[in-house]
Coordinates of C-alpha atoms and ligand atoms in Angstrom, one line a residue:
X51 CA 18.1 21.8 -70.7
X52 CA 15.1 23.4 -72.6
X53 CA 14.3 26.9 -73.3
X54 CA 10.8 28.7 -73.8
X55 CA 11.4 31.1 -76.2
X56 CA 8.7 30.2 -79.1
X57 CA 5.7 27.6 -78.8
X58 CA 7.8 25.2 -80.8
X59 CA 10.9 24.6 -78.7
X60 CA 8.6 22.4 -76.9
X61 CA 6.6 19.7 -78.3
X62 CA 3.1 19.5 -78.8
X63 CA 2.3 16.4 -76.3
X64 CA 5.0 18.6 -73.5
X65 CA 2.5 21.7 -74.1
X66 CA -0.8 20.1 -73.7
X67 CA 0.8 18.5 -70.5
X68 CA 1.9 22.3 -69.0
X69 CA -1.4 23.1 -69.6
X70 CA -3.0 20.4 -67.7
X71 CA -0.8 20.9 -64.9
X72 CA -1.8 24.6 -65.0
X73 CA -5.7 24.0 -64.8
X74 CA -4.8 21.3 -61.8
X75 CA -2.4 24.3 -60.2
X76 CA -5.0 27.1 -60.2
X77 CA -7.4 24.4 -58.7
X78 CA -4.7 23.6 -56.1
X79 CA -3.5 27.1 -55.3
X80 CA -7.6 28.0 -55.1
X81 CA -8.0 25.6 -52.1
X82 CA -4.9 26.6 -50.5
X83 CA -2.8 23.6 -51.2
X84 CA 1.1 25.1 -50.6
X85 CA 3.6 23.8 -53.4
X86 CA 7.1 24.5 -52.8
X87 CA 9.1 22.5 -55.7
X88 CA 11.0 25.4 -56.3
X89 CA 12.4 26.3 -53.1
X90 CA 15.9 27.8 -53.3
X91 CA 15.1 28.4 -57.0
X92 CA 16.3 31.6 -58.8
X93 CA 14.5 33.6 -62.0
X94 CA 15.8 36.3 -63.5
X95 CA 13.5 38.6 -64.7
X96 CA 14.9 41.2 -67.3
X97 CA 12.4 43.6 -68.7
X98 CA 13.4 46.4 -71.0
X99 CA 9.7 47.6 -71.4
X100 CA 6.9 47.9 -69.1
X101 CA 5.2 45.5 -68.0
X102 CA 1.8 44.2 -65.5
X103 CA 0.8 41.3 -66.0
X104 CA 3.9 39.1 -66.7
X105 CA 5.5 40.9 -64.3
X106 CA 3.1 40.3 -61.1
X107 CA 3.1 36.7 -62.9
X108 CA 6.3 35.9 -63.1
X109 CA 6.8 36.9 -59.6
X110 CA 4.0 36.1 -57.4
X111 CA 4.8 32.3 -59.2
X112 CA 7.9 32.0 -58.1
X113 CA 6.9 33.2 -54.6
X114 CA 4.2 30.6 -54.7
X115 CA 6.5 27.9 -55.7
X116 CA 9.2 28.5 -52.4
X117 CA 11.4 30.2 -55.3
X118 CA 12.6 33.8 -55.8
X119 CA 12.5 36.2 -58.6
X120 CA 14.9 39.2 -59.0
X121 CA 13.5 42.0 -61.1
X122 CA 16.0 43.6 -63.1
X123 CA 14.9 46.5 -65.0
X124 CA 17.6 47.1 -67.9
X125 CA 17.8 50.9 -66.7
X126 CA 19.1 49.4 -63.2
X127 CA 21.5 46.6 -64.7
X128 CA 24.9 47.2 -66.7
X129 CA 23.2 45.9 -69.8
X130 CA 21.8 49.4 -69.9
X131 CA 24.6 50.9 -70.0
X132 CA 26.2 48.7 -72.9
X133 CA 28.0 45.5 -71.3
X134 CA 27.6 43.4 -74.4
X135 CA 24.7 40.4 -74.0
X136 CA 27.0 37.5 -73.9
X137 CA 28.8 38.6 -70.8
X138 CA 25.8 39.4 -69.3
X139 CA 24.3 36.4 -70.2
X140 CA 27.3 34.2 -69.0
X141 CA 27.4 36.4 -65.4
X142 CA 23.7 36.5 -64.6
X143 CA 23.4 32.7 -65.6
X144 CA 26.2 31.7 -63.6
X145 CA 24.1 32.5 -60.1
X146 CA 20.1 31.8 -61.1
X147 CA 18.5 28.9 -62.1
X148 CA 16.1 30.2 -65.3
X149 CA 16.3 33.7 -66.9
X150 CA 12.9 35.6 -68.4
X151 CA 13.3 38.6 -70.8
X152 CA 11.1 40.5 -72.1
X153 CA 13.3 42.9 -75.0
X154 CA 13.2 43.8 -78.4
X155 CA 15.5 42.0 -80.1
X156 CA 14.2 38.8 -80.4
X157 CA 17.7 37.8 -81.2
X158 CA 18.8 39.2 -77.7
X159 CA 16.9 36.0 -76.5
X160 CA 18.8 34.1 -78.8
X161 CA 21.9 35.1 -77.7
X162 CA 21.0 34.9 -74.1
X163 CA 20.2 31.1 -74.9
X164 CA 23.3 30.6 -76.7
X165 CA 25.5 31.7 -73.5
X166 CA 23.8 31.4 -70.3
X167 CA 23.5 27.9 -69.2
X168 CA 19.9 27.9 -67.7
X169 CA 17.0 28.1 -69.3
X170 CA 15.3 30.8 -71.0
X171 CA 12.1 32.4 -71.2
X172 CA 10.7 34.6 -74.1
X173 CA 8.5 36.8 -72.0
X174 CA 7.7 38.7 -75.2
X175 CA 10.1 40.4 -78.0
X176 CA 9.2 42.1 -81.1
X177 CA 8.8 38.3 -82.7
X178 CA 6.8 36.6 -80.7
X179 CA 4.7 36.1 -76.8
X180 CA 4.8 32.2 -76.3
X181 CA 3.3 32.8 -72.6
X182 CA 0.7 34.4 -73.4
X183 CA -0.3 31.7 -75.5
X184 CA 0.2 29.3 -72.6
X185 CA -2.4 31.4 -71.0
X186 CA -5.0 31.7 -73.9
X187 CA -5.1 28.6 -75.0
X188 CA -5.4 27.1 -71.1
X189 CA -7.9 29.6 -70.9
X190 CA -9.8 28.5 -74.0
X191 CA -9.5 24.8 -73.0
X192 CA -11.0 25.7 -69.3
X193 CA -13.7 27.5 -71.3
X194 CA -14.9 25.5 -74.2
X195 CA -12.5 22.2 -74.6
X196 CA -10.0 21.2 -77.2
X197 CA -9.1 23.8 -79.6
X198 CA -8.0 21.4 -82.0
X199 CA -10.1 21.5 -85.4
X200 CA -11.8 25.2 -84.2
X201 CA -11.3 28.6 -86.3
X202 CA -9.9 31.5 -84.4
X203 CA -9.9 34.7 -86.2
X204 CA -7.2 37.4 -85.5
X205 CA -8.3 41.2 -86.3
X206 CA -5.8 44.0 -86.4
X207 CA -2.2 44.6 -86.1
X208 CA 0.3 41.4 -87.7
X209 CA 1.8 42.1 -84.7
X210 CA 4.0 39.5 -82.2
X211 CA 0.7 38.0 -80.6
X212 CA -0.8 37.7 -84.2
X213 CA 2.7 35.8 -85.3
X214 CA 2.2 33.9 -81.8
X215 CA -1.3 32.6 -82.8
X216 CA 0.5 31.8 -86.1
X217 CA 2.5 29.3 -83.9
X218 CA -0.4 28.3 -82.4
X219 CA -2.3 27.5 -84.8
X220 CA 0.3 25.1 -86.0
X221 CA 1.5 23.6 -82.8
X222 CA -2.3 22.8 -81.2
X223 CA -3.8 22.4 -85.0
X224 CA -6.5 25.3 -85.2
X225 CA -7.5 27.5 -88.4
X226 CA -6.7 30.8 -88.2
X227 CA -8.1 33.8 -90.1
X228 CA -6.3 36.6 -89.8
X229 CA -7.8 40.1 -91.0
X230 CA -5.2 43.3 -91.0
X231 CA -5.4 46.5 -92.9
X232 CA -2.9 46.5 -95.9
X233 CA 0.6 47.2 -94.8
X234 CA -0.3 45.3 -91.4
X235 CA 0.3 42.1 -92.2
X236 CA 2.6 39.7 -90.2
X237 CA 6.0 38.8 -91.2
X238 CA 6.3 37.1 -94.7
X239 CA 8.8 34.7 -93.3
X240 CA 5.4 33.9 -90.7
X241 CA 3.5 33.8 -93.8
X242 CA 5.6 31.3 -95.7
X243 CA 5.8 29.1 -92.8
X244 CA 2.6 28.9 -91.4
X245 CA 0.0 28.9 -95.0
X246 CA -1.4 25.5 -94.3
X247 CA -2.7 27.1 -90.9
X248 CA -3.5 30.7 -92.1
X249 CA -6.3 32.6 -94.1
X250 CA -5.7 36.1 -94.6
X251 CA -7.5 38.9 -95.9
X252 CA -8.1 42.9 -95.3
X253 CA -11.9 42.3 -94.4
X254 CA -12.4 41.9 -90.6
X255 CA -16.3 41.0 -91.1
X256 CA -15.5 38.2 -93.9
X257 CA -12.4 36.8 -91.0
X258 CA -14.7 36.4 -88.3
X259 CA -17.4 34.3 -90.6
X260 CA -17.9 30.6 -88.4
X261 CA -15.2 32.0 -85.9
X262 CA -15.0 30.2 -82.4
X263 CA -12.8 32.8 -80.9
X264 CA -12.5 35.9 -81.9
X265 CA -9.0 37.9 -80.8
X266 CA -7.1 41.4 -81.0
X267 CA -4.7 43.3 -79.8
X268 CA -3.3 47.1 -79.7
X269 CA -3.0 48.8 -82.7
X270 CA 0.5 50.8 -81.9
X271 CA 2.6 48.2 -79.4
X272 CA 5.1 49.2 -77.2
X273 CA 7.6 51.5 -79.2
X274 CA 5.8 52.2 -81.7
X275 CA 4.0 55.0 -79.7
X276 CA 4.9 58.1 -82.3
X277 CA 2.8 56.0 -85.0
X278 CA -0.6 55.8 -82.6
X279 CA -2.4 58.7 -84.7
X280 CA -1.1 57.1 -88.2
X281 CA -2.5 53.6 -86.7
X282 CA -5.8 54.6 -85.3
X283 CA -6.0 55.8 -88.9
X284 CA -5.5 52.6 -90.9
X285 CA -7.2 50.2 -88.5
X286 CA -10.3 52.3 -88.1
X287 CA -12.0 49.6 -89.6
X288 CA -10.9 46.9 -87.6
X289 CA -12.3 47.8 -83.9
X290 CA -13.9 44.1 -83.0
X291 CA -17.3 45.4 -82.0
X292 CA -20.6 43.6 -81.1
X293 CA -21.3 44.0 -85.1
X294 CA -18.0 42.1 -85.5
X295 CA -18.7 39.8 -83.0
X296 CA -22.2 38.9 -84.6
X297 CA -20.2 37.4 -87.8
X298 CA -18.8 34.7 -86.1
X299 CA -20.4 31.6 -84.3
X300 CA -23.3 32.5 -81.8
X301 CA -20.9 30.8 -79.1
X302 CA -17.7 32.4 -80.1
X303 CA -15.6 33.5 -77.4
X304 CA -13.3 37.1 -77.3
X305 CA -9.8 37.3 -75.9
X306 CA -7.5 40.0 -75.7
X307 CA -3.5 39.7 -74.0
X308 CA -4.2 43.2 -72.0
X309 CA -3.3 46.0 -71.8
X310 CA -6.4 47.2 -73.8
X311 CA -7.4 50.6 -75.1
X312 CA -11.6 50.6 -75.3
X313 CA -13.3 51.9 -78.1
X314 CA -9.8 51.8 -80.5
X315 CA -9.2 47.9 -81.1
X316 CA -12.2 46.7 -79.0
X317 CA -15.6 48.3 -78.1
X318 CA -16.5 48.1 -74.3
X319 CA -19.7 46.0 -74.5
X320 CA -17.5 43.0 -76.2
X321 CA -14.5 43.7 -73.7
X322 CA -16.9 43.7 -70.9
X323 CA -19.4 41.7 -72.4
X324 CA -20.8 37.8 -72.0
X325 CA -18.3 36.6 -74.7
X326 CA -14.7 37.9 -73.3
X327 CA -12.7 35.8 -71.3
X328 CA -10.1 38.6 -70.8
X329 CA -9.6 38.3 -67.0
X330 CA -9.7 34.7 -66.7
X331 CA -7.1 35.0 -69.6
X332 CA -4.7 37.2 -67.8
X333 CA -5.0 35.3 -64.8
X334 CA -4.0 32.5 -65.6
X335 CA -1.1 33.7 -66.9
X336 CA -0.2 33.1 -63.1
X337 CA -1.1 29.8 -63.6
X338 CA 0.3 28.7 -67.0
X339 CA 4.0 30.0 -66.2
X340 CA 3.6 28.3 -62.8
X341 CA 3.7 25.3 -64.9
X342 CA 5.9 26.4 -67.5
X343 CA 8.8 27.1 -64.6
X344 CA 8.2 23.9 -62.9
X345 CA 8.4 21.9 -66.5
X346 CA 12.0 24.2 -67.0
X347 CA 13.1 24.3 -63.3
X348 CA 12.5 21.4 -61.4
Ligands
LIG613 N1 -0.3 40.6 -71.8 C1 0.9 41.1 -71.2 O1 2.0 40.5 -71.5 O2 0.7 42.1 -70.3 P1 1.9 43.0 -69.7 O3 2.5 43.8 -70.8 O4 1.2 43.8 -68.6 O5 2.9 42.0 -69.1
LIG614 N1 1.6 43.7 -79.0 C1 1.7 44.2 -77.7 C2 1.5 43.1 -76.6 C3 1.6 43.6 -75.2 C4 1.4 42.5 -74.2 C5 3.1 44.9 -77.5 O1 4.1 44.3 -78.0 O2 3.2 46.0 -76.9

């Protein structure tokens, strides 16, 4: 059994092959062709913040695949209300076949993993969003080929995409530059880890220099609304703008994992501009967990 709950818990060669079977399920589910490998197939979806996109995801995918998803909203379930995480993680894994969480704890997952005996899926925590890497770097691959060898630049927060790209960068072999204000940076124990992959610095113009893609995220993520005004502050120099943009490679592509705010971390023109992929990015996150559930379900 195999869990999801950073990049590396599966291997590189496993990854490539989800994302392959992603591009051929988005061709197939484009034409009309019905799939139903997961018929009588159970997710759990637990979300203890809000959610659209994995969400709709998660769910239409399942509904795709002949399977079923159960949205439970931790306000609704008894994990709300302080049944510990190992009972509910024995009970709600004793009746589906795959649980998705997206919580703050990252160690929540953990201990999910640890006691329910079906696999789990990190559907974003305060450490890390493996599917949305699924989804950018399928989209990037659609887009312009291998990412292998290319320099991607993150600008802003250190946040739990930025630490994701960090992954990334190791897993499918890219160069990462990654430009936050002081104070931003990601997690040292990220740092450590991931220094043959990583260049970072406090100058978003200097990070984006010979960039292929160019990507950002929120400046205050979810729960950490009270700091927005203290944020908007200290990244006021980190919007990515068509200025930005300019720096890196006349090719360079934009992505961003949505929800966006326009004119704080990214200027409209770029957003809605000739370089974003943004909304073939957040589709196929429809597609890439499509994959990802058949590779851990089936
Ligand atoms: N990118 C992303 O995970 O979006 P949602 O928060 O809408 O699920
Ligand atoms: N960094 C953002 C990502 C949202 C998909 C957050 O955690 O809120």
């Amino acid at each position: 059994m195999k869990h999801f709950i950073n990049l590396e818990d599966l291997s590189t060669h496993d990854l490539n092959q989800i994302i392959d079977n992603a591009i051929t399920l988005k061709k197939e589910h484009k034409t009309g062709q019905i799939n139903k490998a997961l018929e009588s197939k159970t997710l759990a979806m637990i979300f203890d913040k809000s959610s659209t996109r994995t969400r709709v995801s998660f769910e239409a995918g399942m509904a795709q695949l002949g399977g079923h998803a159960l949205f439970l909203s931790e306000r609704d379930i008894q994990l709300g209300r302080g049944e510990s995480i190992v009972d509910s993680a024995i009970v709600i894994g004793s009746m589906v076949d795959g649980i998705m969480m997206r919580v703050s704890s990252h160690n929540d997952i953990n201990t999910f993993a640890q006691n329910a005996n079906v696999p789990i899926i990190n559907a974003l925590s305060d450490e890390s969003h493996p599917c949305q890497l699924l989804a950018d770097m399928m989209t990037y691959k659609e887009h312009k080929g291998n990412i292998q060898g290319k320099t991607v630049t993150w600008i802003g927060d250190g946040n739990n995409m930025c630490q994701t790209y960090m992954q990334a960068a190791s897993v499918f072999d890219f160069k990462l530059n990654i430009a936050t204000p002081k104070g931003y940076e990601p997690e040292s124990s990220f740092i450590t880890q991931y220094q043959d992959y990583i260049k970072l610095c406090d100058n978003a113009k200097e990070a984006c220099k010979n960039s292929d893609l160019v990507v950002t995220d929120v400046w205050a993520s979810m729960g950490q609304e009270d700091e927005q005004a203290k944020r908007e502050f200290a990244f006021k120099d980190f919007q990515v703008n068509s200025d930005l943009m300019q720096q890196a490679n006349a090719d360079a592509s934009f992505m961003h994992c949505l929800p966006a705010h326009r004119e704080e971390e990214v200027s409209s023109d770029v957003i809605d501009g000739m370089q974003s992929l943004v909304w073939d990015e957040a589709e196929n996150r429809l597609h890439a967990q499509k994959a990802l559930l058949l590779y851990l379900l089936s």
